[in-house]
Amino acid sequence: MAPTQGPRAPLEFGGPLGAAALLLLLPATMFHLLLAARSGPARLLGPPASLPGLEVLWSPRALLLWLAWLGLQAALYLLPARKVAPVSALAPGGNSGNPIYDFFLGRELNPRICFFDFKYFCELRPGLIGWVLINLALLMKEAELRGSPSLAMWLVNGFQLLYVGDALWHEEAVLTTMDITHDGFGFMLAFGDMAWVPFTYSLQAQFLLHHPQPLGLPMASVICLINATGYYIFRGANSQKNTFRKNPSDPRVAGLETISTATGRKLLVSGWWGMVRHPNYLGDLIMALAWSLPCGVSHLLPYFYLLYFTALLVHREARDERQCLQKYGLAWQEYCRRVPYRIMPYIY
């Protein structure tokens, strides 16, 4: 599907000034988190204890390994043994006319060379799988330093491996996400997929390597229960939505109550999607809490992911609300009336 250019969309993320600020803030935040995790104080707020020299920041070997990793993932992406899935209607491309804003959000929706879709490739493969590999490397390093990985490190690795494995197993579901159908492929998604995800999402494992935390079996069992609850909500909500999109007559969703829209599509108003408007976000946040709890409560740093992800999902929910109101009109207003809570029942 060739990228198209269409009418201008409303400016987001604070327009050109906000985009310019994020171009600097996101890499600086990632760099700060990496330094803070390995420092003695492990402070989320405040400057790191020390800054590395330039010779530490550059490694030809690391660059070659990174390029080899991208090449391997690209080769696997191009293998013919793939499932073909339909894609939802894509939002028209467009630009603001401001080069900084366009660079940040991306002017083209799905830039590609022949069959190689750069955005779809980056969305799940190199960064998400890289996140798991970084976690595994940190687990092995802890075993080397202390004889065996800690229970806390095992939990963090296991929880996040389950999350990534779920995303890859249900890979076709990414075709319906806002990243694919609406956002252009610019710095925001490219940096987010290739750098932010593997290096900041592995923050708990990085923290545990440098700041080991005691964790008993009773507390570990409670944390496992919290993660299982979050995953149950997350997977149940997403599976229900995806099943309904594929086949509304499927027995698993045929009995659910719906609202008809002027577009011909229907909105689920019962089941998971009758509890809150974004039950998958609720599951995500519960899992984010479970990933942080093995790190104890003595430091705020390992809870950065929970804080960041809460802000991200609240912002994404607001963007989604605007788009759905524009797309479905009165039907969406009726849905909001019948399902008043956005993410957290009786709270938000």
XYZ file of C-alpha atoms in Angstrom:
348
model
C 0.000 0.000 0.000
C 1.691 3.159 -1.165
C 1.811 6.111 1.235
C -0.565 8.890 0.374
C -0.785 12.536 1.245
C -4.052 13.985 2.502
C -5.481 16.843 4.540
C -3.650 18.144 7.518
C -4.406 16.468 10.824
C -4.668 18.488 14.045
C -1.251 19.109 15.577
C -0.418 16.834 18.492
C 2.300 16.646 21.153
C 2.360 20.418 21.511
C 2.973 21.109 17.831
C 6.459 22.014 16.517
C 7.701 23.311 19.888
C 6.594 20.162 21.688
C 8.130 17.982 18.983
C 11.430 19.873 19.212
C 11.474 19.445 22.985
C 10.752 15.701 22.734
C 13.516 15.246 20.167
C 15.946 16.282 22.909
C 14.095 15.030 25.987
C 13.526 11.403 24.959
C 17.168 10.476 24.221
C 18.342 12.443 27.264
C 15.827 10.629 29.495
C 16.877 7.226 28.184
C 20.545 8.077 28.727
C 19.822 9.305 32.259
C 17.913 6.127 33.143
C 20.741 3.892 31.920
C 23.267 5.826 34.017
C 21.027 6.005 37.067
C 20.338 2.247 37.076
C 24.026 1.438 37.442
C 24.886 4.239 39.855
C 25.035 3.809 43.607
C 22.193 6.191 44.539
C 19.986 5.012 41.618
C 18.099 8.305 41.692
C 15.270 8.798 39.229
C 15.323 12.551 39.874
C 18.536 14.514 39.977
C 21.786 14.193 38.027
C 23.604 10.838 37.862
C 26.562 10.288 40.134
C 29.030 10.456 37.221
C 29.108 10.786 33.457
C 31.026 8.287 31.305
C 33.786 9.410 29.009
C 33.331 9.542 25.263
C 35.434 6.405 24.804
C 32.826 4.444 26.776
C 29.994 5.668 24.577
C 31.465 4.472 21.290
C 32.224 0.872 20.358
C 32.725 -0.294 16.743
C 32.028 -3.841 17.919
C 28.700 -2.804 19.433
C 27.766 -1.021 16.203
C 28.577 -4.111 14.131
C 26.549 -6.305 16.479
C 23.614 -3.922 16.222
C 23.783 -3.875 12.425
C 24.040 -7.678 12.360
C 20.985 -7.877 14.623
C 18.995 -5.621 12.298
C 20.128 -7.652 9.297
C 19.069 -10.913 10.920
C 15.661 -9.537 11.831
C 15.202 -8.095 8.333
C 16.095 -11.459 6.769
C 13.593 -13.261 9.017
C 10.970 -10.619 8.191
C 11.375 -11.289 4.476
C 11.040 -15.072 4.752
C 8.079 -16.298 2.677
C 6.688 -18.416 5.525
C 4.372 -15.701 6.788
C 0.690 -15.344 7.490
C -1.216 -12.792 5.426
C -3.735 -10.736 7.392
C -6.088 -7.929 6.312
C -5.298 -4.436 7.542
C -7.785 -1.894 8.838
C -8.388 1.276 6.855
C -5.389 3.566 7.194
C -5.646 7.227 8.044
C -4.564 9.500 5.192
C -0.983 10.690 5.349
C -0.188 14.351 5.649
C 2.134 16.899 7.094
C 2.034 20.141 9.035
C 4.460 22.020 6.802
C 6.894 22.290 9.722
C 10.040 20.168 9.173
C 10.687 19.552 12.874
C 7.131 18.400 13.524
C 7.101 16.273 10.377
C 10.448 14.708 11.295
C 9.136 13.824 14.754
C 5.774 12.324 13.734
C 6.663 11.241 10.214
C 5.237 12.480 6.912
C 4.637 9.041 5.381
C 2.320 6.546 6.999
C 3.990 3.344 5.798
C 7.298 4.008 4.027
C 8.494 0.907 2.239
C 10.826 -0.521 -0.357
C 9.022 -3.181 -2.380
C 7.530 -5.504 0.248
C 9.616 -4.210 3.146
C 7.426 -2.029 5.364
C 9.810 -0.132 7.660
C 7.217 0.802 10.267
C 5.687 -2.645 10.562
C 9.161 -4.200 10.735
C 10.263 -1.896 13.553
C 7.009 -2.152 15.499
C 7.612 -5.611 16.972
C 10.790 -7.262 15.827
C 14.219 -5.713 16.516
C 13.337 -3.652 19.590
C 10.825 -5.941 21.266
C 12.906 -9.091 20.819
C 16.000 -7.050 21.703
C 14.324 -6.163 25.006
C 14.099 -9.874 25.868
C 17.725 -10.464 24.876
C 18.920 -7.579 27.055
C 16.941 -8.989 29.986
C 18.462 -12.420 29.399
C 21.976 -10.960 29.210
C 21.400 -9.169 32.519
C 20.131 -12.398 34.097
C 23.222 -14.268 32.919
C 25.471 -11.477 34.181
C 23.860 -11.700 37.604
C 24.444 -15.456 37.617
C 28.096 -14.808 36.773
C 28.484 -12.246 39.569
C 26.481 -13.957 42.316
C 26.402 -17.636 41.406
C 22.737 -17.697 40.362
C 20.021 -15.242 39.312
C 17.867 -13.852 42.079
C 14.180 -14.681 42.369
C 13.374 -11.054 41.584
C 15.401 -11.236 38.342
C 13.648 -14.471 37.355
C 10.246 -12.866 37.879
C 11.072 -9.763 35.839
C 12.466 -11.884 32.995
C 9.528 -14.282 33.070
C 6.838 -11.594 33.170
C 8.348 -9.592 30.336
C 9.088 -12.670 28.226
C 5.401 -13.590 28.509
C 4.432 -10.097 27.371
C 6.745 -10.108 24.349
C 5.810 -13.667 23.451
C 2.149 -12.701 23.538
C 2.786 -9.746 21.213
C 4.645 -11.929 18.717
C 2.095 -14.753 18.870
C -0.702 -12.269 18.151
C 1.394 -10.228 15.724
C -1.434 -9.624 13.257
C -3.302 -7.655 15.947
C -0.741 -4.838 15.633
C -2.307 -4.036 12.249
C -5.279 -2.477 14.053
C -3.265 -0.309 16.444
C -2.976 3.475 16.301
C 0.737 3.205 15.489
C -0.004 1.367 12.243
C -3.293 2.914 11.134
C -2.785 6.542 12.137
C 0.751 7.629 13.085
C 3.400 8.368 10.498
C 6.813 6.728 10.682
C 9.066 9.429 12.055
C 11.456 9.878 14.949
C 8.780 9.104 17.547
C 8.153 5.547 16.357
C 11.633 4.824 14.983
C 13.435 5.894 18.174
C 10.710 4.407 20.333
C 10.815 0.991 18.673
C 14.577 0.707 18.187
C 15.992 2.373 21.310
C 13.405 3.400 23.907
C 11.688 0.008 24.147
C 14.722 -2.282 24.555
C 16.711 0.024 26.824
C 14.070 1.617 29.057
C 11.674 -1.332 29.262
C 14.552 -3.440 30.595
C 15.104 -0.926 33.398
C 13.909 -3.272 36.155
C 16.424 -5.956 35.153
C 19.191 -3.346 34.915
C 18.317 -2.068 38.371
C 18.319 -5.562 39.885
C 21.749 -6.360 38.458
C 23.313 -3.382 40.236
C 20.964 -3.240 43.233
C 19.932 -6.799 44.231
C 16.729 -7.005 46.246
C 15.627 -9.758 48.639
C 12.330 -11.382 47.698
C 10.614 -14.167 49.624
C 8.251 -16.753 48.197
C 5.085 -15.308 49.792
C 5.649 -11.864 48.257
C 6.734 -13.432 44.980
C 3.457 -15.372 44.894
C 1.469 -12.180 45.421
C 3.374 -10.456 42.615
C 2.749 -13.419 40.303
C -0.958 -13.187 41.090
C -0.964 -9.461 40.256
C 0.773 -10.104 36.933
C -1.581 -12.979 36.119
C -4.579 -10.743 36.822
C -3.231 -8.022 34.548
C -2.441 -10.482 31.794
C -5.885 -12.096 32.075
C -7.575 -8.709 31.585
C -5.141 -7.644 28.845
C -5.399 -10.836 26.815
C -9.126 -11.314 27.407
C -9.973 -7.781 26.258
C -7.715 -7.889 23.202
C -8.879 -11.348 22.156
C -12.511 -10.337 22.475
C -11.940 -7.210 20.366
C -9.940 -9.044 17.687
C -12.435 -11.909 17.478
C -15.299 -9.464 17.066
C -13.467 -7.540 14.354
C -12.755 -10.710 12.395
C -16.167 -12.310 12.739
C -19.007 -10.719 14.749
C -20.954 -13.973 14.347
C -18.321 -16.007 16.179
C -20.067 -17.847 19.061
C -17.603 -16.368 21.528
C -18.812 -12.818 20.818
C -22.145 -13.251 19.035
C -24.126 -12.689 22.233
C -22.418 -9.432 23.174
C -24.421 -6.216 23.084
C -23.414 -3.680 20.431
C -24.135 -0.171 19.170
C -24.500 0.350 15.420
C -22.590 3.217 13.795
C -23.041 5.223 10.608
C -19.903 3.575 9.180
C -21.553 0.154 9.246
C -19.307 -1.105 12.032
C -20.538 -1.922 15.515
C -19.167 -0.960 18.922
C -19.017 -3.526 21.699
C -20.863 -2.303 24.764
C -20.744 -5.433 26.923
C -18.147 -7.982 27.940
C -14.730 -6.491 28.666
C -15.562 -3.410 26.598
C -18.651 -2.709 28.653
C -16.593 -2.478 31.838
C -14.327 0.386 30.703
C -13.565 1.849 27.279
C -9.981 0.612 27.295
C -9.794 -2.579 29.397
C -6.587 -3.648 27.629
C -4.896 -0.516 29.036
C -6.027 -1.497 32.517
C -4.416 -4.911 32.121
C -1.245 -3.270 30.816
C -0.969 -1.030 33.874
C -1.534 -3.878 36.328
C 1.250 -5.841 34.642
C 3.508 -2.766 34.736
C 3.050 -2.652 38.511
C 3.915 -6.358 38.798
C 7.121 -5.830 36.811
C 8.265 -3.129 39.233
C 7.363 -4.753 42.539
C 10.234 -7.330 42.497
C 12.578 -4.326 42.745
C 11.274 -3.462 46.203
C 10.143 -0.054 47.361
C 13.416 1.564 48.407
C 13.922 3.304 45.039
C 11.587 5.128 42.665
C 13.727 4.372 39.601
C 12.325 0.898 38.769
C 8.824 2.385 38.886
C 9.652 4.785 36.048
C 8.066 2.394 33.551
C 4.792 2.379 35.497
C 4.744 6.179 35.735
C 5.710 6.665 32.097
C 3.286 4.035 30.827
C 0.418 5.545 32.807
C 1.080 8.934 31.201
C 1.469 7.297 27.772
C -1.799 5.365 27.965
C -3.782 8.318 29.328
C -2.477 10.443 26.456
C -3.116 7.681 23.916
C -6.605 7.160 25.275
C -7.334 10.868 24.804
C -6.061 10.714 21.202
C -8.170 7.623 20.559
C -11.256 9.280 22.032
C -10.912 12.221 19.635
C -10.489 9.943 16.645
C -13.434 7.727 17.591
C -15.685 10.733 18.162
C -14.772 12.048 14.735
C -15.279 8.630 13.125
C -18.414 7.375 14.889
C -20.109 10.600 15.987
C -23.361 10.068 17.907
C -22.724 6.336 18.289
C -19.499 7.071 20.158
C -21.277 9.579 22.386
C -23.840 6.900 23.230
C -21.057 4.420 23.961
C -19.379 6.915 26.309
C -22.708 7.497 28.060
C -23.178 3.762 28.645
C -19.524 3.097 29.501
C -18.485 6.203 31.462
C -15.099 4.998 32.735
C -12.109 5.219 30.421
C -9.432 2.936 31.939
C -9.999 2.353 35.651
C -13.533 1.490 36.864
C -14.972 4.111 39.225
C -11.705 6.112 39.126
C -10.921 7.219 35.578
